[in-house]
């Protein structure tokens, strides 16, 4: 009896669960696959009947019997075509629906995972899983059962019929058959190995090509065209060589496999003649040969299934490795919705270490931000300024201590209600494919056109938007490629104006902009912060001189805090940073 460990059992249950909504389709698919295989087994019997009985002696009844047999064969052909079309259509439809379900599940799970996961995994890797790997899985989902069922029926059905015709000849054929299968599997393994090698080298070549083209300005500036060409050429030649090797192995594989029917026919003819001698029955031999010819198809099917199985199981393993990841940050049991927010933010003895980090980024940080206060956080690069914003929005949980909003520990609140009350403007603005209107209304798709335009006015975006040919219905392209940096940032600000949150985080929101654009946007930022609890993480100290309070981070802690004039007068870390900025 096969025993599965708990992990394997869970994964098997997950695998089978995707069939559950489509049980009726699966049943129809299997029914017509069985019908198609059964019809294939009847054809040689009819051929044997025609050659052995109908045409044995020509008389007045022969023609009618021949027409009846022909009509039955035609009916079987139509039946097989209907069966093939039905199981091919419904099988693929079921596979497509299951793939859609898995894609939905995977994206939902991706959205629950923490920033830590996305920092460790490339977008390309995640896209490969949600596209190529899911396709491999669904190929196994719908082709796998069909291939297995049809192969079993054809193989054992042919064996049962052949054993009735001639036992010794059947045993000879089925003794050789496993050897042919083994040779086909062995050759297929070599072909797959050559294919994987070729794909790996193709990836290396594409990576080199991407580097060269992405950095073409640098390549030209340093006159390195020839060096880049030589690097690419080496990888290109290695790929071409591997491809030629693959084609050689592939040619051998297909030629060998295609020769199997002829080998089996030769075996049947020679051995049949030796066994039967002069008593050879031609119609029986023809029937036998037709069934032997049918056996070549299961060999192809077995090889196809093995490839499907290897790719599908490997892809399903990668799928489950992601699905089994527990989100580092999630709603705790009994989490409450955050009600009306005053905007009082308190950090109590907060220490934090990133999941893969060897030491804390923050240690015993305590801070209270009053409702409506504009607080600036400054410090040298990598000191943990942005980390504070991650903890406020609970993108990460504190290692120790607590973060509270209006007296509520953020871990006791639902993530949805917490983040509904926090607006974040970051240095790297994300613009989604779609129109400007859709981008401003992101997160509030039900917002009216008037509300969207009012938010754009407040963000200083309305003027440039109305100058565009299609105004708010202008399609901005992937990542907002048609917009300037300042325009993208204004759209980002308009989003937050529309959201109108009581707590605002500006995480180096203007550091990527030039000084003139920054000055133009600063007015919109000041208006956005008015009346809100605002945390400003600053890159340029000149932008936060008017903050109600400035907090300076150093050595994982708050080393000083006060207003701009107070901190300059202390002549401490802030004064040092300010002098460096002026220099």
Short mmCIF file of C-alpha atoms in Angstrom, two decimals, residues 60-548:
data_model
loop_
_atom_site.label_atom_id
_atom_site.label_comp_id
_atom_site.label_asym_id
_atom_site.label_seq_id
_atom_site.Cartn_x
_atom_site.Cartn_y
_atom_site.Cartn_z
CA UNK A 60 -25.10 -12.73 -54.40
CA UNK A 61 -24.98 -11.95 -50.68
CA UNK A 62 -21.36 -10.74 -50.70
CA UNK A 63 -22.09 -7.23 -51.95
CA UNK A 64 -24.80 -6.58 -49.38
CA UNK A 65 -22.61 -7.92 -46.57
CA UNK A 66 -19.72 -5.78 -47.80
CA UNK A 67 -21.91 -2.67 -47.90
CA UNK A 68 -23.19 -3.37 -44.38
CA UNK A 69 -19.63 -3.85 -43.10
CA UNK A 70 -18.54 -0.67 -44.90
CA UNK A 71 -21.48 1.24 -43.40
CA UNK A 72 -20.55 0.02 -39.93
CA UNK A 73 -16.94 1.12 -40.48
CA UNK A 74 -18.13 4.53 -41.71
CA UNK A 75 -20.36 4.83 -38.65
CA UNK A 76 -17.40 3.98 -36.42
CA UNK A 77 -15.26 6.59 -38.18
CA UNK A 78 -17.94 9.24 -37.58
CA UNK A 79 -18.29 8.06 -33.98
CA UNK A 80 -14.53 8.31 -33.44
CA UNK A 81 -14.38 11.79 -35.00
CA UNK A 82 -17.22 12.94 -32.72
CA UNK A 83 -15.51 11.35 -29.71
CA UNK A 84 -12.14 12.93 -30.56
CA UNK A 85 -13.62 16.38 -31.14
CA UNK A 86 -15.65 16.16 -27.93
CA UNK A 87 -12.87 15.05 -25.60
CA UNK A 88 -10.34 17.40 -27.25
CA UNK A 89 -12.70 20.38 -26.88
CA UNK A 90 -13.93 19.69 -23.35
CA UNK A 91 -10.52 18.54 -22.17
CA UNK A 92 -8.86 21.75 -23.32
CA UNK A 93 -11.75 23.84 -21.99
CA UNK A 94 -11.45 22.16 -18.59
CA UNK A 95 -7.68 22.72 -18.62
CA UNK A 96 -8.09 26.40 -19.49
CA UNK A 97 -10.63 26.91 -16.68
CA UNK A 98 -8.40 25.12 -14.16
CA UNK A 99 -5.45 27.25 -15.28
CA UNK A 100 -7.57 30.36 -14.75
CA UNK A 101 -8.50 29.19 -11.24
CA UNK A 102 -4.86 28.52 -10.37
CA UNK A 103 -3.80 31.88 -11.78
CA UNK A 104 -6.41 33.62 -9.62
CA UNK A 105 -5.27 31.69 -6.54
CA UNK A 106 -1.62 32.46 -7.20
CA UNK A 107 -2.15 36.19 -7.71
CA UNK A 108 -4.30 36.39 -4.56
CA UNK A 109 -1.49 34.68 -2.66
CA UNK A 110 1.18 36.92 -4.19
CA UNK A 111 -0.78 39.92 -2.95
CA UNK A 112 -0.73 38.54 0.60
CA UNK A 113 3.03 37.97 0.72
CA UNK A 114 5.28 40.48 2.43
CA UNK A 115 7.76 42.89 0.89
CA UNK A 116 10.48 40.47 1.96
CA UNK A 117 9.34 37.89 -0.60
CA UNK A 118 9.32 40.43 -3.43
CA UNK A 119 12.77 41.68 -2.43
CA UNK A 120 14.16 38.14 -2.79
CA UNK A 121 12.37 37.10 -6.01
CA UNK A 122 12.46 38.73 -9.42
CA UNK A 123 9.32 39.73 -11.29
CA UNK A 124 10.50 37.53 -14.18
CA UNK A 125 10.56 34.47 -11.93
CA UNK A 126 7.05 35.21 -10.64
CA UNK A 127 5.76 35.81 -14.17
CA UNK A 128 7.25 32.50 -15.33
CA UNK A 129 5.37 30.70 -12.57
CA UNK A 130 2.05 32.37 -13.32
CA UNK A 131 2.34 31.77 -17.09
CA UNK A 132 4.67 28.98 -18.29
CA UNK A 133 4.49 26.81 -15.17
CA UNK A 134 0.70 27.00 -14.96
CA UNK A 135 0.47 26.03 -18.64
CA UNK A 136 2.68 22.99 -17.97
CA UNK A 137 0.42 22.02 -15.07
CA UNK A 138 -2.82 22.30 -17.01
CA UNK A 139 -1.37 20.26 -19.87
CA UNK A 140 -0.85 17.50 -17.30
CA UNK A 141 -4.27 18.14 -15.74
CA UNK A 142 -6.25 17.46 -18.90
CA UNK A 143 -3.91 15.42 -21.16
CA UNK A 144 -2.54 13.20 -18.39
CA UNK A 145 -5.75 11.31 -17.51
CA UNK A 146 -6.73 11.07 -21.20
CA UNK A 147 -3.34 9.67 -22.20
CA UNK A 148 -3.27 7.15 -19.36
CA UNK A 149 -6.81 5.86 -19.91
CA UNK A 150 -6.50 5.58 -23.69
CA UNK A 151 -3.09 3.89 -23.49
CA UNK A 152 -4.30 1.33 -20.95
CA UNK A 153 -7.41 0.52 -23.02
CA UNK A 154 -5.52 0.23 -26.31
CA UNK A 155 -2.63 -1.76 -24.85
CA UNK A 156 -4.59 -4.28 -22.80
CA UNK A 157 -7.46 -4.38 -25.30
CA UNK A 158 -5.05 -5.24 -28.11
CA UNK A 159 -3.31 -7.81 -25.91
CA UNK A 160 -6.63 -9.50 -25.04
CA UNK A 161 -7.74 -9.67 -28.68
CA UNK A 162 -4.34 -10.80 -29.99
CA UNK A 163 -4.08 -13.58 -27.40
CA UNK A 164 -7.38 -14.92 -28.76
CA UNK A 165 -5.94 -14.96 -32.28
CA UNK A 166 -2.50 -16.49 -31.72
CA UNK A 167 -0.95 -17.03 -28.28
CA UNK A 168 2.72 -17.71 -29.26
CA UNK A 169 2.88 -14.80 -31.70
CA UNK A 170 1.26 -12.45 -29.16
CA UNK A 171 3.78 -13.43 -26.48
CA UNK A 172 6.67 -12.79 -28.87
CA UNK A 173 5.34 -9.32 -29.77
CA UNK A 174 4.69 -8.34 -26.15
CA UNK A 175 8.09 -9.66 -25.06
CA UNK A 176 9.79 -7.29 -27.54
CA UNK A 177 7.43 -4.38 -26.83
CA UNK A 178 8.96 -3.44 -23.40
CA UNK A 179 12.43 -3.37 -25.00
CA UNK A 180 11.20 -0.92 -27.61
CA UNK A 181 9.59 1.23 -24.90
CA UNK A 182 12.77 1.19 -22.81
CA UNK A 183 14.88 2.25 -25.79
CA UNK A 184 12.42 5.04 -26.62
CA UNK A 185 12.46 6.32 -23.03
CA UNK A 186 16.27 6.20 -22.90
CA UNK A 187 16.60 8.14 -26.17
CA UNK A 188 13.93 10.61 -25.03
CA UNK A 189 15.91 11.29 -21.83
CA UNK A 190 18.98 12.15 -23.90
CA UNK A 191 16.87 14.44 -26.09
CA UNK A 192 15.37 16.24 -23.07
CA UNK A 193 18.84 16.70 -21.56
CA UNK A 194 20.07 18.25 -24.82
CA UNK A 195 16.98 20.48 -24.94
CA UNK A 196 17.50 21.72 -21.36
CA UNK A 197 21.14 22.49 -22.15
CA UNK A 198 20.06 24.43 -25.21
CA UNK A 199 17.45 26.41 -23.25
CA UNK A 200 19.99 27.25 -20.55
CA UNK A 201 22.44 28.60 -23.13
CA UNK A 202 19.62 30.54 -24.81
CA UNK A 203 18.92 32.18 -21.45
CA UNK A 204 22.61 33.10 -21.09
CA UNK A 205 22.66 34.57 -24.60
CA UNK A 206 19.49 36.60 -24.00
CA UNK A 207 20.85 37.88 -20.70
CA UNK A 208 24.02 39.10 -22.42
CA UNK A 209 22.00 40.68 -25.23
CA UNK A 210 19.70 42.43 -22.73
CA UNK A 211 22.70 43.83 -20.83
CA UNK A 212 24.27 45.16 -24.03
CA UNK A 213 21.10 46.76 -25.41
CA UNK A 214 19.96 48.16 -22.05
CA UNK A 215 23.36 49.76 -21.53
CA UNK A 216 23.94 50.80 -25.15
CA UNK A 217 24.68 54.41 -24.16
CA UNK A 218 27.43 53.27 -21.79
CA UNK A 219 28.73 50.81 -24.38
CA UNK A 220 29.02 53.56 -26.98
CA UNK A 221 30.45 56.07 -24.51
CA UNK A 222 33.30 53.69 -23.63
CA UNK A 223 33.80 52.46 -27.19
CA UNK A 224 33.13 48.88 -26.07
CA UNK A 225 31.05 47.74 -29.05
CA UNK A 226 33.61 45.13 -30.14
CA UNK A 227 34.07 43.75 -26.62
CA UNK A 228 30.31 43.42 -26.18
CA UNK A 229 29.99 41.80 -29.60
CA UNK A 230 32.65 39.23 -28.73
CA UNK A 231 30.94 38.36 -25.43
CA UNK A 232 27.62 37.94 -27.22
CA UNK A 233 29.21 36.01 -30.08
CA UNK A 234 30.75 33.45 -27.69
CA UNK A 235 27.38 32.77 -26.09
CA UNK A 236 25.64 32.77 -29.46
CA UNK A 237 28.05 30.14 -30.84
CA UNK A 238 27.64 27.99 -27.72
CA UNK A 239 23.86 28.15 -28.14
CA UNK A 240 24.00 27.31 -31.86
CA UNK A 241 26.31 24.34 -31.16
CA UNK A 242 23.95 23.04 -28.45
CA UNK A 243 20.99 23.46 -30.82
CA UNK A 244 22.76 21.45 -33.53
CA UNK A 245 23.49 18.71 -30.99
CA UNK A 246 19.83 18.70 -29.94
CA UNK A 247 18.65 18.39 -33.55
CA UNK A 248 20.97 15.41 -34.05
CA UNK A 249 19.63 13.63 -30.96
CA UNK A 250 16.06 14.56 -31.93
CA UNK A 251 16.50 13.15 -35.44
CA UNK A 252 17.81 9.86 -34.03
CA UNK A 253 14.95 9.69 -31.55
CA UNK A 254 12.13 10.22 -34.04
CA UNK A 255 13.64 7.99 -36.71
CA UNK A 256 14.08 5.16 -34.20
CA UNK A 257 10.56 5.52 -32.80
CA UNK A 258 9.04 5.83 -36.28
CA UNK A 259 10.70 2.53 -37.22
CA UNK A 260 8.96 0.60 -34.40
CA UNK A 261 5.78 -0.24 -36.40
CA UNK A 262 7.92 -1.60 -39.25
CA UNK A 263 10.01 -3.64 -36.79
CA UNK A 264 6.89 -5.12 -35.21
CA UNK A 265 5.36 -5.88 -38.62
CA UNK A 266 8.58 -7.60 -39.71
CA UNK A 267 8.57 -9.61 -36.48
CA UNK A 268 4.94 -10.68 -36.98
CA UNK A 269 5.42 -11.64 -40.64
CA UNK A 270 8.61 -13.65 -40.07
CA UNK A 271 7.57 -15.31 -36.81
CA UNK A 272 4.03 -15.85 -38.07
CA UNK A 273 5.34 -17.62 -41.15
CA UNK A 274 7.66 -19.76 -39.02
CA UNK A 275 4.93 -20.64 -36.52
CA UNK A 276 2.10 -21.22 -38.99
CA UNK A 277 4.10 -22.60 -41.90
CA UNK A 278 1.98 -23.47 -44.88
CA UNK A 279 -1.16 -23.20 -42.74
CA UNK A 280 -0.85 -19.42 -42.50
CA UNK A 281 -4.28 -17.74 -42.49
CA UNK A 282 -3.96 -14.48 -44.45
CA UNK A 283 -7.04 -12.69 -42.97
CA UNK A 284 -5.88 -13.61 -39.46
CA UNK A 285 -2.38 -12.34 -40.24
CA UNK A 286 -3.79 -9.06 -41.62
CA UNK A 287 -5.90 -8.60 -38.48
CA UNK A 288 -2.88 -9.34 -36.33
CA UNK A 289 -0.75 -6.84 -38.26
CA UNK A 290 -3.40 -4.12 -37.90
CA UNK A 291 -3.46 -4.57 -34.12
CA UNK A 292 0.33 -4.56 -33.95
CA UNK A 293 0.35 -1.29 -35.92
CA UNK A 294 -2.02 0.16 -33.31
CA UNK A 295 0.58 -0.56 -30.60
CA UNK A 296 2.96 2.08 -31.95
CA UNK A 297 0.53 4.83 -30.89
CA UNK A 298 0.70 3.94 -27.16
CA UNK A 299 4.50 4.24 -27.35
CA UNK A 300 4.16 7.84 -28.54
CA UNK A 301 1.48 8.45 -25.92
CA UNK A 302 3.64 7.05 -23.11
CA UNK A 303 6.56 9.27 -24.15
CA UNK A 304 4.24 12.27 -24.39
CA UNK A 305 2.82 11.51 -20.95
CA UNK A 306 6.28 11.17 -19.42
CA UNK A 307 7.22 14.62 -20.70
CA UNK A 308 3.92 16.07 -19.47
CA UNK A 309 4.38 14.39 -16.10
CA UNK A 310 7.94 15.62 -15.56
CA UNK A 311 7.16 19.20 -16.57
CA UNK A 312 3.78 19.26 -14.84
CA UNK A 313 5.00 17.83 -11.53
CA UNK A 314 8.05 20.14 -11.48
CA UNK A 315 5.80 23.14 -12.17
CA UNK A 316 3.25 22.03 -9.56
CA UNK A 317 6.04 21.69 -7.01
CA UNK A 318 7.13 25.29 -7.68
CA UNK A 319 3.49 26.39 -7.52
CA UNK A 320 2.97 24.73 -4.15
CA UNK A 321 6.23 26.08 -2.75
CA UNK A 322 4.77 29.55 -3.21
CA UNK A 323 1.23 28.67 -2.13
CA UNK A 324 2.58 27.08 1.08
CA UNK A 325 4.42 30.25 2.07
CA UNK A 326 2.73 31.85 5.06
CA UNK A 327 2.38 35.64 4.72
CA UNK A 328 4.77 37.29 7.19
CA UNK A 329 2.14 39.99 7.83
CA UNK A 330 -1.55 39.08 7.99
CA UNK A 331 -4.71 39.83 9.95
CA UNK A 332 -4.50 38.23 13.38
CA UNK A 333 -7.51 36.32 14.74
CA UNK A 334 -10.00 38.83 16.10
CA UNK A 335 -8.45 41.79 14.27
CA UNK A 336 -10.58 44.93 14.56
CA UNK A 337 -11.39 47.61 12.01
CA UNK A 338 -9.76 50.96 12.64
CA UNK A 339 -12.56 53.44 13.23
CA UNK A 340 -12.49 57.22 13.06
CA UNK A 341 -8.84 58.26 13.16
CA UNK A 342 -7.51 61.26 15.05
CA UNK A 343 -3.97 60.63 13.83
CA UNK A 344 -1.97 60.08 17.02
CA UNK A 345 0.97 57.78 16.18
CA UNK A 346 3.14 56.25 18.91
CA UNK A 347 6.22 54.04 18.63
CA UNK A 348 7.11 52.33 21.91
CA UNK A 349 10.58 50.78 22.28
CA UNK A 350 10.53 49.64 18.65
CA UNK A 351 13.32 47.38 17.45
CA UNK A 352 13.36 45.88 13.98
CA UNK A 353 15.45 43.44 11.99
CA UNK A 354 14.73 42.44 8.39
CA UNK A 355 13.96 38.71 7.97
CA UNK A 356 17.35 37.93 6.40
CA UNK A 357 19.23 40.52 8.44
CA UNK A 358 21.92 39.65 10.97
CA UNK A 359 21.38 42.75 13.12
CA UNK A 360 18.72 45.29 13.98
CA UNK A 361 18.08 48.30 11.76
CA UNK A 362 16.27 50.11 14.59
CA UNK A 363 16.77 49.62 18.33
CA UNK A 364 14.48 50.79 21.12
CA UNK A 365 13.03 53.70 19.15
CA UNK A 366 10.29 55.60 20.99
CA UNK A 367 8.40 58.42 19.33
CA UNK A 368 5.05 60.17 19.64
CA UNK A 369 3.49 62.09 16.75
CA UNK A 370 0.57 64.34 17.66
CA UNK A 371 -2.56 64.51 15.47
CA UNK A 372 -1.97 66.93 12.61
CA UNK A 373 1.76 67.23 13.34
CA UNK A 374 4.22 67.45 10.46
CA UNK A 375 7.20 65.32 11.47
CA UNK A 376 10.35 65.00 9.35
CA UNK A 377 12.74 62.06 9.65
CA UNK A 378 16.34 62.58 8.50
CA UNK A 379 19.59 60.67 8.67
CA UNK A 380 22.36 59.31 6.52
CA UNK A 381 21.61 56.81 3.74
CA UNK A 382 20.60 53.31 4.89
CA UNK A 383 20.03 54.39 8.50
CA UNK A 384 16.41 53.12 8.61
CA UNK A 385 14.29 56.14 7.65
CA UNK A 386 12.13 54.25 5.13
CA UNK A 387 11.92 51.33 7.56
CA UNK A 388 9.89 53.57 9.87
CA UNK A 389 7.31 54.12 7.13
CA UNK A 390 7.12 50.36 6.47
CA UNK A 391 6.36 49.74 10.15
CA UNK A 392 3.68 52.45 10.32
CA UNK A 393 1.80 50.91 7.37
CA UNK A 394 2.59 47.42 8.71
CA UNK A 395 4.39 46.23 5.62
CA UNK A 396 6.60 44.54 8.23
CA UNK A 397 5.94 43.70 11.88
CA UNK A 398 8.25 45.07 14.56
CA UNK A 399 10.76 42.63 16.03
CA UNK A 400 9.96 44.01 19.48
CA UNK A 401 7.99 46.92 20.89
CA UNK A 402 4.82 48.28 19.30
CA UNK A 403 3.43 50.79 16.83
CA UNK A 404 0.09 52.33 17.81
CA UNK A 405 -2.44 54.55 16.08
CA UNK A 406 -4.87 56.29 18.42
CA UNK A 407 -3.89 53.78 21.10
CA UNK A 408 -4.48 50.72 18.87
CA UNK A 409 -1.55 48.40 18.21
CA UNK A 410 -1.41 48.14 14.41
CA UNK A 411 -1.13 44.34 14.77
CA UNK A 412 -4.59 44.27 16.34
CA UNK A 413 -6.14 46.02 13.33
CA UNK A 414 -7.21 44.63 9.97
CA UNK A 415 -4.70 45.47 7.26
CA UNK A 416 -7.44 46.83 5.00
CA UNK A 417 -8.75 49.34 7.56
CA UNK A 418 -5.23 50.35 8.62
CA UNK A 419 -4.07 51.10 5.09
CA UNK A 420 -7.32 52.83 4.18
CA UNK A 421 -6.31 55.51 6.68
CA UNK A 422 -2.73 55.93 5.48
CA UNK A 423 -1.63 57.65 2.29
CA UNK A 424 1.87 57.02 0.97
CA UNK A 425 3.77 59.00 -1.64
CA UNK A 426 7.03 57.32 -2.58
CA UNK A 427 10.15 58.23 -4.51
CA UNK A 428 9.43 55.57 -7.12
CA UNK A 429 6.01 56.39 -8.51
CA UNK A 430 4.01 53.48 -9.88
CA UNK A 431 1.90 54.35 -12.91
CA UNK A 432 -0.28 51.55 -14.22
CA UNK A 433 -1.21 50.90 -17.84
CA UNK A 434 -4.47 52.69 -18.53
CA UNK A 435 -5.77 56.24 -18.57
CA UNK A 436 -4.80 59.14 -16.34
CA UNK A 437 -8.30 59.05 -14.85
CA UNK A 438 -7.90 55.37 -13.92
CA UNK A 439 -4.50 56.05 -12.37
CA UNK A 440 -5.73 58.91 -10.19
CA UNK A 441 -8.77 56.86 -9.13
CA UNK A 442 -6.57 53.84 -8.33
CA UNK A 443 -7.87 52.39 -5.08
CA UNK A 444 -11.15 54.31 -5.45
CA UNK A 445 -12.46 53.20 -8.86
CA UNK A 446 -15.96 54.33 -7.95
CA UNK A 447 -14.83 57.98 -7.61
CA UNK A 448 -16.73 60.45 -9.77
CA UNK A 449 -15.08 62.38 -12.61
CA UNK A 450 -15.57 65.59 -10.65
CA UNK A 451 -13.74 64.15 -7.62
CA UNK A 452 -10.87 62.91 -9.82
CA UNK A 453 -10.48 66.31 -11.48
CA UNK A 454 -10.64 68.13 -8.13
CA UNK A 455 -7.84 65.90 -6.82
CA UNK A 456 -5.80 66.69 -9.93
CA UNK A 457 -6.34 70.42 -9.39
CA UNK A 458 -5.10 70.16 -5.79
CA UNK A 459 -2.05 68.17 -6.96
CA UNK A 460 -1.25 70.68 -9.69
CA UNK A 461 -1.86 68.07 -12.39
CA UNK A 462 -5.04 69.44 -13.96
CA UNK A 463 -3.28 71.97 -16.18
CA UNK A 464 -0.95 69.53 -17.94
CA UNK A 465 -3.66 66.86 -18.17
CA UNK A 466 -6.12 69.17 -19.94
CA UNK A 467 -3.43 70.10 -22.48
CA UNK A 468 -3.22 66.46 -23.59
CA UNK A 469 -5.28 65.51 -26.66
CA UNK A 470 -7.55 63.12 -24.75
CA UNK A 471 -7.30 64.83 -21.37
CA UNK A 472 -8.07 62.51 -18.47
CA UNK A 473 -8.75 59.68 -20.92
CA UNK A 474 -5.18 59.76 -22.23
CA UNK A 475 -3.58 56.31 -22.12
CA UNK A 476 -0.22 56.73 -20.37
CA UNK A 477 1.49 53.53 -21.54
CA UNK A 478 3.43 50.97 -19.52
CA UNK A 479 4.83 52.52 -16.32
CA UNK A 480 3.68 55.96 -17.52
CA UNK A 481 6.41 56.11 -20.15
CA UNK A 482 4.68 58.99 -21.96
CA UNK A 483 4.84 61.23 -18.86
CA UNK A 484 7.73 63.17 -17.33
CA UNK A 485 8.95 62.48 -13.78
CA UNK A 486 7.17 65.55 -12.45
CA UNK A 487 3.92 64.62 -14.16
CA UNK A 488 4.04 61.09 -12.75
CA UNK A 489 4.64 62.46 -9.26
CA UNK A 490 1.69 64.85 -9.55
CA UNK A 491 -0.58 61.95 -10.54
CA UNK A 492 0.71 60.11 -7.48
CA UNK A 493 -0.15 63.12 -5.30
CA UNK A 494 -3.60 63.35 -6.89
CA UNK A 495 -4.25 59.74 -5.85
CA UNK A 496 -3.59 60.64 -2.23
CA UNK A 497 -5.68 63.84 -2.44
CA UNK A 498 -8.55 61.69 -3.73
CA UNK A 499 -8.04 59.11 -0.98
CA UNK A 500 -7.94 61.91 1.63
CA UNK A 501 -6.33 59.86 4.45
CA UNK A 502 -5.85 61.21 8.00
CA UNK A 503 -2.23 59.98 8.09
CA UNK A 504 0.29 60.76 5.37
CA UNK A 505 3.75 59.35 4.67
CA UNK A 506 6.06 61.07 2.18
CA UNK A 507 8.98 58.71 1.60
CA UNK A 508 11.58 60.84 -0.21
CA UNK A 509 8.74 61.83 -2.52
CA UNK A 510 10.74 64.44 -4.47
CA UNK A 511 14.30 63.08 -4.28
CA UNK A 512 14.24 61.81 -7.88
CA UNK A 513 13.12 65.20 -9.26
CA UNK A 514 15.26 68.15 -10.29
CA UNK A 515 15.28 71.22 -8.02
CA UNK A 516 12.90 73.28 -10.18
CA UNK A 517 10.32 70.50 -10.47
CA UNK A 518 10.67 69.84 -6.74
CA UNK A 519 9.91 73.50 -5.92
CA UNK A 520 6.85 73.41 -8.16
CA UNK A 521 5.54 70.27 -6.47
CA UNK A 522 6.38 71.40 -2.94
CA UNK A 523 3.33 73.70 -2.86
CA UNK A 524 1.06 70.74 -3.62
CA UNK A 525 2.83 68.69 -0.94
CA UNK A 526 2.37 71.43 1.65
CA UNK A 527 -1.33 71.58 0.82
CA UNK A 528 -1.57 67.79 1.01
CA UNK A 529 0.01 67.73 4.49
CA UNK A 530 -2.20 70.49 5.85
CA UNK A 531 -4.37 69.20 8.70
CA UNK A 532 -2.98 65.64 8.52
CA UNK A 533 -0.54 63.71 10.64
CA UNK A 534 2.41 63.71 8.26
CA UNK A 535 5.68 61.81 8.35
CA UNK A 536 8.19 63.20 5.86
CA UNK A 537 11.26 61.11 5.12
CA UNK A 538 13.66 63.63 3.65
CA UNK A 539 16.56 63.36 1.25
CA UNK A 540 16.99 67.08 0.69
CA UNK A 541 17.02 68.84 4.05
CA UNK A 542 15.97 72.12 2.44
CA UNK A 543 12.47 70.67 1.96
CA UNK A 544 11.74 70.06 5.66
CA UNK A 545 12.85 73.28 7.34
CA UNK A 546 9.21 74.17 7.99
CA UNK A 547 8.40 70.86 9.70
CA UNK A 548 6.83 71.07 13.16
#
